[in-house]
Amino acid sequence: MKHVGRALPRLDDSVHLEGRGRFVADIDIPRQLHMRVVRSNVACAKLINVDMSEAYHVPGVVAILTAEEVSHLRPLGVRLAPAPALDRFLQPVLASTMVRYVGEPVAAVFAESAAAAEDAAELVGLELAPLEAQTVPRAVEANPADPLRGNAAASVTKSFGDLNAAFHEADRIVEVHVTWARDAAMPMETRGIVADWDDARGVLSVWGPGRAAHWNRDALAAMLDLPRSAVVWRTPHVGGGFGAKGELASEDILACYGARLLERPVKWVEDRREHMIAAGQARDIRATARAAIDSSARLLALDVDVVIDQGAYVRAEGTMVADLVAAMLPGPYRMDALRAEAHLRLTNKTPAGTFRGAGRAEAAYIRERLMDEIAHRTGIDPMEVRRRNLIEPGAMPFERGTEALGCRVTLDSGRYQSLVDQTTRRFSLDVIRRRAQHRRAQGELVGVGAAFVVDASAPAGYEHVKLTVDRRGTVEVITGAVEEGQGLVTLLAQIVADIVGVDYASVRVTTGETVRIPFAAGSQLARSSVMVGTAAQHAAETLREKILSAAAAMLSIPAEKLTIQAGRIKQADRHFGTILDLGDLAAAMEPGRTMRTGPRGAGLEAEGFVTTSMMTAPYGLVVAVTEIDKDTGFIRVPEVYVGYDVGNAINPGLVEAQIVGGVVQGMASALSTTLGVTESGDPLRVNFADFALPTAREAPTVHVMLVEDSPSPANVLGVKGAADGGLTGMAPAVAAAIDDAIGIPGFVHHLPLTPSDIIQQLRARKPITFEAAAE
Amino acid sequence: MRAAAFDYHAPQTIDEALKILARHGVESRILAGGQSLVPAMTARHARPAHIIDINRIGQAERPTISGGRLRIPPLMRHIDFAGGAVDGPLGLLMADLSHHVSTLPVRLRGTFCGAIAQAEPASEWCLASVVLGAEMVARSAGRGGRAIEAADFFETIQTTALADDEMLVEVQIPLLPAYARHGFYEVTPRAGSFALAMALVVYDEDEDEMSDVRLGIGAVEAVPRRIPEAEALLNHRPPSKRLFREVSEAVADLVQPMDDEFADPVWRRALTRTAVARALERSLRRPLDSAERP
């Protein structure tokens, strides 16, 4: 049975459907303490004193740590896109003299029960002298209330070509100003960690969501002054990450440090309110974008300034979002010149981290809003404007002329025009547009909008996969990347099963355990299927060769006459007859057995390594339909059509699921989910009643067409990452569809757009069908 | 997300519950379905020293009918109205509204009387009790029982006429005549979210005219209320689009919408107009028998 290319069920479906998953919160260790973090409830204040006297009276309290006790711990370092100049903006483990956002950790209480820890945390008295909070990024040098550090944490510039000449030659210059409010990844499982210090062996064992298990291991070792081998990171089941989980944060450091200091296991599980004020947030951009175009609406140059509200500190993600926004702005279009600047500015809000589609979603929003504006100014159909500017297949691989995360941005392969044609045909997009026009003529507010996106997946990096076979013939795949619900376990099993010749359901996949594999770069930026998948492919090929040559030696039959089917070694030219079970071969190859001939020694195992310098660039067309209730202003997205090329879909079912999930998340970000603060910096939404995640009723019907026209030349499988597809194009597609529905090009320049905004607009534009429709 | 410490009481009878309530008064809270109270406690917005869990009180789940009234006991859950537990036009109305109460898990656990005592502005049941002229039966250990008219019961957001030692032991709703019709509409940003505006209209179908019209709005002001001006406009008139529009405009002009995080007064006024117009339109639909309900 062939596995790759088939929408096979996930191997862990039943575990999760039956509620048998084992997440961080399910892990309990005897003698464990529970940690509760005391957080600032003021956005900007001098921290004068922390009074713990009352808290220590709560029965069960063992210790309370403040900045004084952890002053020797360095601030959290930057993992992605580091820059030395960022050091003074890094978040301290605990606030010492200033608090800079509501939610900032000030103390950590360790107690015998979670309830006692919570009771005591409430009684820790914070003496704060409130100062004026800055809630909007400003260019001024520093917040006068917090003069010791500037507001401008970092700026990233990407450029190529002669910008002035291009704007000078331009037939027309088109400009947009767009903003997108704060949002954040909201995984069903919040953050959490369990840390256990074994003083006898000198080992710190950690269970936590580890999209970067190995980096976390090394960072913890450095921070706690331990050798690397003294830190063991294990990744239990993870209930979704989406960018908000897996980076080391203050809470993780405190739990690990506390476990070592107190010589008791420590458990910390974040509650939802904490997640909404303390976990990394995202988006929160304002941008000015100008395009220089010629008389036929061809792009000559883009000139873009983006201000990113970074919040109070820079965290492990460094300048990654700024870097990706600027680098990915040109997207799929040809142009002679670019200047894209992204500025990280500090405010008194929760620090920004990452959220699915990081940087690319923002870039797509800015760029595609600009493309729609060009269409409006020139009177050319929006899809035609895009089509005229798309890079043609003959130019691939195309050097974008920018770098992202230290890797050249290369559009590895793509048939962009063809994707537009195929998607248009497959979903009869012309009919969908005509139908919307017809309904508008009847007085309804219905619109269609599109966005073309190129994502960046798996930039430079390495990955390592190990395979072992035991006496039962079970193949184990070991990777440092993690299963977060995206389906990594299943797709690795599919890749390995085909090559080795076993059933995928019999393949065990071990993820995110640092003791099982020494190095790994982890799961982010849509890299798992590309990088880990490729390493698994290499490992499986090596394993197959080993199996066949060992069998050949044992059986005295030439290897080329042998094959492996369903875990049994057979003669290739015979339909029947097993010669050797894989398990028996593995047993014979174990150390201590004396095989007369063939390989011996370390058992049946193989490894695969991969390093790349070329990123992959999956791409897609996202088309959204919106319907607006003209009485209430409510915006519904009934249908979304996505054509997406991932090069090679190892499991089309998983890819489709990624796209559908991304579409719903992208729609929510464009229309409803937002994490604002008041003028004094107090969070407006701290629970799921206020933070309106869409339910099944609001979710659109998503029609997906997967295309495998352009396998990536960057890896042997031809795979491109699929994690962000669906999300990246939703904001601009929904924006364009709303413009279309109410008949005002460029109306949507702020997201999320609220029903109240719609009603105000409909009112302002008096002679509207509003009254007529009520007849 | 753990509640502050409290003493837990599990009385077997209402009298027993009332005694505990008399002893602890404002320090105590009654736990029925817990769908508002428990989240408030785990967020530590509410920190009662005593919890009086009434879920063990017997014979408090099934409604009864006597004296021309539907009598709703303290443990009747939202979901219990969905399947036609009550006959006639009132049963249809209650079944219709029950589908709008929050989400399924809340409907399974939360109680009708709990929602009335909680007095959320956006509660479907609070609006229904006002429009239908319900009477709330309050009882205390010391003073015995008293009946409070729905219109006098809701004082402001999450505040009722119940005294600290009183428990809501029953809600009585007059049955509707066989030819009564109702229409309900609520504007919600998302399934299960609190509505931003809602309207309920009930009237008797009298030849071609509407009579005994009662129309109320909820989620717009701090407490639900009937709009007599709208009722006067509708009474003894045949339904028409023109009339419905006139009435919805009139209601929108009369209300004083709340200003909160979710809707400013201008938008809420627009939503009120929509809710009233659509509730009136829905009153013309042939009511589904409960048997036909999906």
mmCIF file of C-alpha atoms in Angstrom, chain A residues 245-487:
data_model
loop_
_atom_site.group_PDB
_atom_site.id
_atom_site.type_symbol
_atom_site.label_atom_id
_atom_site.label_comp_id
_atom_site.label_asym_id
_atom_site.label_seq_id
_atom_site.Cartn_x
_atom_site.Cartn_y
_atom_site.Cartn_z
ATOM 1 C CA LYS A 245 3.541 28.338 22.976
ATOM 2 C CA GLY A 246 6.899 26.739 23.252
ATOM 3 C CA GLU A 247 9.218 29.723 23.565
ATOM 4 C CA LEU A 248 10.810 30.036 26.985
ATOM 5 C CA ALA A 249 9.119 32.739 29.019
ATOM 6 C CA SER A 250 9.534 34.124 32.546
ATOM 7 C CA GLU A 251 7.146 31.554 33.932
ATOM 8 C CA ASP A 252 9.168 28.649 32.514
ATOM 9 C CA ILE A 253 12.406 30.005 33.958
ATOM 10 C CA LEU A 254 10.771 30.560 37.351
ATOM 11 C CA ALA A 255 9.361 27.033 37.455
ATOM 12 C CA CYS A 256 12.737 25.466 36.555
ATOM 13 C CA TYR A 257 14.723 27.714 38.858
ATOM 14 C CA GLY A 258 12.190 27.142 41.639
ATOM 15 C CA ALA A 259 12.407 23.373 41.217
ATOM 16 C CA ARG A 260 16.158 23.452 41.603
ATOM 17 C CA LEU A 261 16.198 25.953 44.430
ATOM 18 C CA LEU A 262 13.481 24.267 46.462
ATOM 19 C CA GLU A 263 14.414 20.713 45.445
ATOM 20 C CA ARG A 264 10.765 19.942 44.801
ATOM 21 C CA PRO A 265 9.040 19.400 41.466
ATOM 22 C CA VAL A 266 7.181 22.538 40.313
ATOM 23 C CA LYS A 267 4.065 22.679 38.164
ATOM 24 C CA TRP A 268 2.719 25.785 36.495
ATOM 25 C CA VAL A 269 -0.392 25.882 34.328
ATOM 26 C CA GLU A 270 -1.517 29.190 32.906
ATOM 27 C CA ASP A 271 -5.175 30.167 33.200
ATOM 28 C CA ARG A 272 -7.049 31.803 30.344
ATOM 29 C CA ARG A 273 -6.956 35.286 31.817
ATOM 30 C CA GLU A 274 -3.183 34.985 32.177
ATOM 31 C CA HIS A 275 -2.904 33.764 28.611
ATOM 32 C CA MET A 276 -4.738 36.842 27.401
ATOM 33 C CA ILE A 277 -2.494 39.269 29.285
ATOM 34 C CA ALA A 278 0.835 37.476 29.519
ATOM 35 C CA ALA A 279 1.409 35.205 26.505
ATOM 36 C CA GLY A 280 2.923 36.776 23.411
ATOM 37 C CA GLN A 281 0.511 38.785 21.278
ATOM 38 C CA ALA A 282 0.656 39.765 17.633
ATOM 39 C CA ARG A 283 -0.324 41.933 14.642
ATOM 40 C CA ASP A 284 -0.840 45.489 15.977
ATOM 41 C CA ILE A 285 0.629 47.248 12.971
ATOM 42 C CA ARG A 286 0.120 50.493 11.142
ATOM 43 C CA ALA A 287 1.566 50.938 7.702
ATOM 44 C CA THR A 288 1.929 53.449 4.918
ATOM 45 C CA ALA A 289 2.505 51.847 1.560
ATOM 46 C CA ARG A 290 3.154 53.564 -1.757
ATOM 47 C CA ALA A 291 3.390 51.925 -5.133
ATOM 48 C CA ALA A 292 4.927 53.417 -8.249
ATOM 49 C CA ILE A 293 3.175 51.999 -11.327
ATOM 50 C CA ASP A 294 3.454 52.475 -15.057
ATOM 51 C CA SER A 295 0.621 53.218 -17.455
ATOM 52 C CA SER A 296 -0.421 49.583 -17.653
ATOM 53 C CA ALA A 297 -0.578 49.144 -13.871
ATOM 54 C CA ARG A 298 2.725 47.327 -13.674
ATOM 55 C CA LEU A 299 4.565 47.752 -10.408
ATOM 56 C CA LEU A 300 7.813 49.667 -10.615
ATOM 57 C CA ALA A 301 8.507 50.001 -6.925
ATOM 58 C CA LEU A 302 7.103 49.687 -3.433
ATOM 59 C CA ASP A 303 7.910 52.043 -0.595
ATOM 60 C CA VAL A 304 6.518 50.885 2.717
ATOM 61 C CA ASP A 305 6.823 51.902 6.358
ATOM 62 C CA VAL A 306 5.420 49.597 9.006
ATOM 63 C CA VAL A 307 5.250 50.377 12.699
ATOM 64 C CA ILE A 308 4.827 47.326 14.912
ATOM 65 C CA ASP A 309 3.599 47.856 18.451
ATOM 66 C CA GLN A 310 5.965 45.496 20.234
ATOM 67 C CA GLY A 311 4.479 46.066 23.676
ATOM 68 C CA ALA A 312 6.666 46.394 26.732
ATOM 69 C CA TYR A 313 9.608 44.139 25.932
ATOM 70 C CA VAL A 314 11.334 42.148 23.234
ATOM 71 C CA ARG A 315 11.059 38.404 23.788
ATOM 72 C CA ALA A 316 12.564 35.260 22.295
ATOM 73 C CA GLU A 317 11.148 36.044 18.862
ATOM 74 C CA GLY A 318 13.389 39.121 18.564
ATOM 75 C CA THR A 319 12.855 41.064 15.367
ATOM 76 C CA MET A 320 11.463 38.071 13.509
ATOM 77 C CA VAL A 321 8.083 39.608 12.707
ATOM 78 C CA ALA A 322 9.615 42.906 11.544
ATOM 79 C CA ASP A 323 12.089 40.968 9.459
ATOM 80 C CA LEU A 324 9.441 38.841 7.779
ATOM 81 C CA VAL A 325 7.004 41.716 7.161
ATOM 82 C CA ALA A 326 9.639 43.744 5.379
ATOM 83 C CA ALA A 327 11.150 40.827 3.461
ATOM 84 C CA MET A 328 7.836 39.361 2.307
ATOM 85 C CA LEU A 329 6.177 42.626 1.252
ATOM 86 C CA PRO A 330 6.971 42.222 -2.467
ATOM 87 C CA GLY A 331 5.190 38.855 -2.445
ATOM 88 C CA PRO A 332 4.571 37.266 -5.844
ATOM 89 C CA TYR A 333 4.958 40.438 -7.908
ATOM 90 C CA ARG A 334 7.738 41.727 -10.098
ATOM 91 C CA MET A 335 9.168 45.145 -9.319
ATOM 92 C CA ASP A 336 12.369 47.042 -9.946
ATOM 93 C CA ALA A 337 12.835 48.614 -6.556
ATOM 94 C CA LEU A 338 11.806 48.187 -2.958
ATOM 95 C CA ARG A 339 12.230 50.015 0.276
ATOM 96 C CA ALA A 340 10.464 48.335 3.168
ATOM 97 C CA GLU A 341 11.104 49.468 6.706
ATOM 98 C CA ALA A 342 9.624 47.861 9.783
ATOM 99 C CA HIS A 343 9.998 49.559 13.140
ATOM 100 C CA LEU A 344 9.566 47.832 16.479
ATOM 101 C CA ARG A 345 8.220 50.405 18.937
ATOM 102 C CA LEU A 346 7.704 49.866 22.636
ATOM 103 C CA THR A 347 4.502 50.610 24.544
ATOM 104 C CA ASN A 348 2.967 49.602 27.866
ATOM 105 C CA LYS A 349 1.175 46.593 26.456
ATOM 106 C CA THR A 350 1.788 42.863 26.673
ATOM 107 C CA PRO A 351 4.936 42.016 24.713
ATOM 108 C CA ALA A 352 4.392 40.837 21.175
ATOM 109 C CA GLY A 353 5.441 37.336 20.211
ATOM 110 C CA THR A 354 4.285 35.410 17.197
ATOM 111 C CA PHE A 355 0.981 34.209 15.818
ATOM 112 C CA ARG A 356 0.514 31.848 12.885
ATOM 113 C CA GLY A 357 1.442 33.548 9.632
ATOM 114 C CA ALA A 358 3.781 35.864 11.570
ATOM 115 C CA GLY A 359 4.959 38.733 9.394
ATOM 116 C CA ARG A 360 3.579 37.184 6.216
ATOM 117 C CA ALA A 361 -0.059 37.809 7.116
ATOM 118 C CA GLU A 362 0.739 41.455 7.837
ATOM 119 C CA ALA A 363 2.764 41.792 4.622
ATOM 120 C CA ALA A 364 -0.044 40.228 2.584
ATOM 121 C CA TYR A 365 -2.609 42.565 4.127
ATOM 122 C CA ILE A 366 -0.584 45.688 3.323
ATOM 123 C CA ARG A 367 0.416 44.573 -0.170
ATOM 124 C CA GLU A 368 -2.949 43.192 -1.295
ATOM 125 C CA ARG A 369 -4.830 46.256 -0.002
ATOM 126 C CA LEU A 370 -2.413 48.264 -2.138
ATOM 127 C CA MET A 371 -3.080 46.051 -5.178
ATOM 128 C CA ASP A 372 -6.821 46.615 -4.766
ATOM 129 C CA GLU A 373 -6.225 50.346 -4.542
ATOM 130 C CA ILE A 374 -4.203 50.196 -7.756
ATOM 131 C CA ALA A 375 -7.098 48.371 -9.408
ATOM 132 C CA HIS A 376 -9.496 51.052 -8.209
ATOM 133 C CA ARG A 377 -7.298 53.971 -9.324
ATOM 134 C CA THR A 378 -6.620 52.503 -12.754
ATOM 135 C CA GLY A 379 -10.070 51.058 -13.308
ATOM 136 C CA ILE A 380 -8.609 47.659 -14.079
ATOM 137 C CA ASP A 381 -10.105 44.480 -12.604
ATOM 138 C CA PRO A 382 -8.333 43.578 -9.343
ATOM 139 C CA MET A 383 -7.498 40.051 -10.505
ATOM 140 C CA GLU A 384 -6.144 41.391 -13.796
ATOM 141 C CA VAL A 385 -3.891 43.843 -11.949
ATOM 142 C CA ARG A 386 -2.480 40.972 -9.954
ATOM 143 C CA ARG A 387 -2.117 38.742 -12.997
ATOM 144 C CA ARG A 388 -0.139 41.401 -14.876
ATOM 145 C CA ASN A 389 2.343 41.659 -12.052
ATOM 146 C CA LEU A 390 2.812 37.999 -11.104
ATOM 147 C CA ILE A 391 6.271 36.604 -11.622
ATOM 148 C CA GLU A 392 6.197 34.162 -14.535
ATOM 149 C CA PRO A 393 7.206 30.481 -14.198
ATOM 150 C CA GLY A 394 10.230 30.893 -16.454
ATOM 151 C CA ALA A 395 11.865 33.190 -13.911
ATOM 152 C CA MET A 396 11.854 30.525 -11.160
ATOM 153 C CA PRO A 397 13.710 30.075 -8.910
ATOM 154 C CA PHE A 398 13.389 33.828 -8.425
ATOM 155 C CA GLU A 399 15.747 35.770 -6.204
ATOM 156 C CA ARG A 400 13.512 38.196 -4.353
ATOM 157 C CA GLY A 401 16.472 40.400 -3.501
ATOM 158 C CA THR A 402 15.727 40.427 0.211
ATOM 159 C CA GLU A 403 16.763 38.343 3.188
ATOM 160 C CA ALA A 404 14.561 36.964 5.933
ATOM 161 C CA LEU A 405 15.905 35.460 9.144
ATOM 162 C CA GLY A 406 19.366 35.416 7.660
ATOM 163 C CA CYS A 407 18.282 33.448 4.608
ATOM 164 C CA ARG A 408 17.968 34.782 1.061
ATOM 165 C CA VAL A 409 14.346 35.024 0.022
ATOM 166 C CA THR A 410 14.121 32.803 -3.018
ATOM 167 C CA LEU A 411 10.799 31.982 -4.585
ATOM 168 C CA ASP A 412 11.800 28.396 -5.229
ATOM 169 C CA SER A 413 9.168 27.479 -7.780
ATOM 170 C CA GLY A 414 5.700 28.469 -8.831
ATOM 171 C CA ARG A 415 3.195 28.774 -11.651
ATOM 172 C CA TYR A 416 1.288 31.712 -10.283
ATOM 173 C CA GLN A 417 -0.829 32.626 -13.323
ATOM 174 C CA SER A 418 -1.779 29.023 -13.779
ATOM 175 C CA LEU A 419 -2.971 28.831 -10.164
ATOM 176 C CA VAL A 420 -5.204 31.844 -10.746
ATOM 177 C CA ASP A 421 -6.649 30.178 -13.866
ATOM 178 C CA GLN A 422 -7.161 26.810 -12.217
ATOM 179 C CA THR A 423 -8.778 28.267 -9.126
ATOM 180 C CA THR A 424 -11.042 30.453 -11.237
ATOM 181 C CA ARG A 425 -12.154 27.469 -13.308
ATOM 182 C CA ARG A 426 -12.485 24.995 -10.504
ATOM 183 C CA PHE A 427 -14.717 27.207 -8.368
ATOM 184 C CA SER A 428 -16.373 29.114 -11.236
ATOM 185 C CA LEU A 429 -15.228 32.334 -9.623
ATOM 186 C CA ASP A 430 -16.736 34.347 -12.475
ATOM 187 C CA VAL A 431 -20.142 32.924 -11.648
ATOM 188 C CA ILE A 432 -19.610 33.665 -7.976
ATOM 189 C CA ARG A 433 -18.803 37.288 -8.799
ATOM 190 C CA ARG A 434 -21.797 37.606 -11.126
ATOM 191 C CA ARG A 435 -24.083 36.122 -8.512
ATOM 192 C CA ALA A 436 -22.852 38.688 -5.981
ATOM 193 C CA GLN A 437 -23.451 41.475 -8.501
ATOM 194 C CA HIS A 438 -26.931 40.207 -9.082
ATOM 195 C CA ARG A 439 -27.712 40.105 -5.392
ATOM 196 C CA ARG A 440 -26.324 43.618 -4.948
ATOM 197 C CA ALA A 441 -28.661 44.767 -7.692
ATOM 198 C CA GLN A 442 -31.500 43.345 -5.593
ATOM 199 C CA GLY A 443 -30.412 45.507 -2.671
ATOM 200 C CA GLU A 444 -28.340 42.993 -0.726
ATOM 201 C CA LEU A 445 -24.849 43.798 0.500
ATOM 202 C CA VAL A 446 -22.800 40.914 -0.863
ATOM 203 C CA GLY A 447 -19.221 41.086 -2.057
ATOM 204 C CA VAL A 448 -16.303 39.016 -3.275
ATOM 205 C CA GLY A 449 -12.628 39.754 -2.594
ATOM 206 C CA ALA A 450 -9.375 38.025 -3.382
ATOM 207 C CA ALA A 451 -5.775 37.980 -2.289
ATOM 208 C CA PHE A 452 -2.736 36.290 -3.759
ATOM 209 C CA VAL A 453 -0.197 35.205 -1.211
ATOM 210 C CA VAL A 454 3.272 33.745 -1.122
ATOM 211 C CA ASP A 455 4.366 32.285 2.165
ATOM 212 C CA ALA A 456 7.874 31.651 3.389
ATOM 213 C CA SER A 457 8.335 28.233 4.842
ATOM 214 C CA ALA A 458 11.343 26.457 6.281
ATOM 215 C CA PRO A 459 14.068 29.052 5.894
ATOM 216 C CA ALA A 460 17.657 27.930 6.385
ATOM 217 C CA GLY A 461 18.190 25.244 8.927
ATOM 218 C CA TYR A 462 18.910 21.663 9.651
ATOM 219 C CA GLU A 463 17.052 18.660 10.897
ATOM 220 C CA HIS A 464 17.956 15.217 12.067
ATOM 221 C CA VAL A 465 15.823 12.075 12.185
ATOM 222 C CA LYS A 466 16.728 8.679 13.636
ATOM 223 C CA LEU A 467 15.041 5.386 12.822
ATOM 224 C CA THR A 468 15.255 2.177 14.790
ATOM 225 C CA VAL A 469 13.695 -1.249 14.306
ATOM 226 C CA ASP A 470 13.026 -3.578 17.224
ATOM 227 C CA ARG A 471 12.569 -7.363 17.438
ATOM 228 C CA ARG A 472 8.864 -7.045 16.748
ATOM 229 C CA GLY A 473 9.671 -5.282 13.528
ATOM 230 C CA THR A 474 8.283 -1.987 14.819
ATOM 231 C CA VAL A 475 9.888 1.011 13.174
ATOM 232 C CA GLU A 476 10.415 4.039 15.425
ATOM 233 C CA VAL A 477 10.939 7.503 14.008
ATOM 234 C CA ILE A 478 12.657 9.922 16.384
ATOM 235 C CA THR A 479 12.519 13.656 15.773
ATOM 236 C CA GLY A 480 13.095 16.749 17.860
ATOM 237 C CA ALA A 481 10.223 18.533 16.149
ATOM 238 C CA VAL A 482 6.839 18.375 17.844
ATOM 239 C CA GLU A 483 3.307 17.253 17.206
ATOM 240 C CA GLU A 484 1.060 20.177 18.137
ATOM 241 C CA GLY A 485 -2.044 18.862 16.434
ATOM 242 C CA GLN A 486 -0.840 19.627 12.914
ATOM 243 C CA GLY A 487 -0.349 15.957 12.047
#
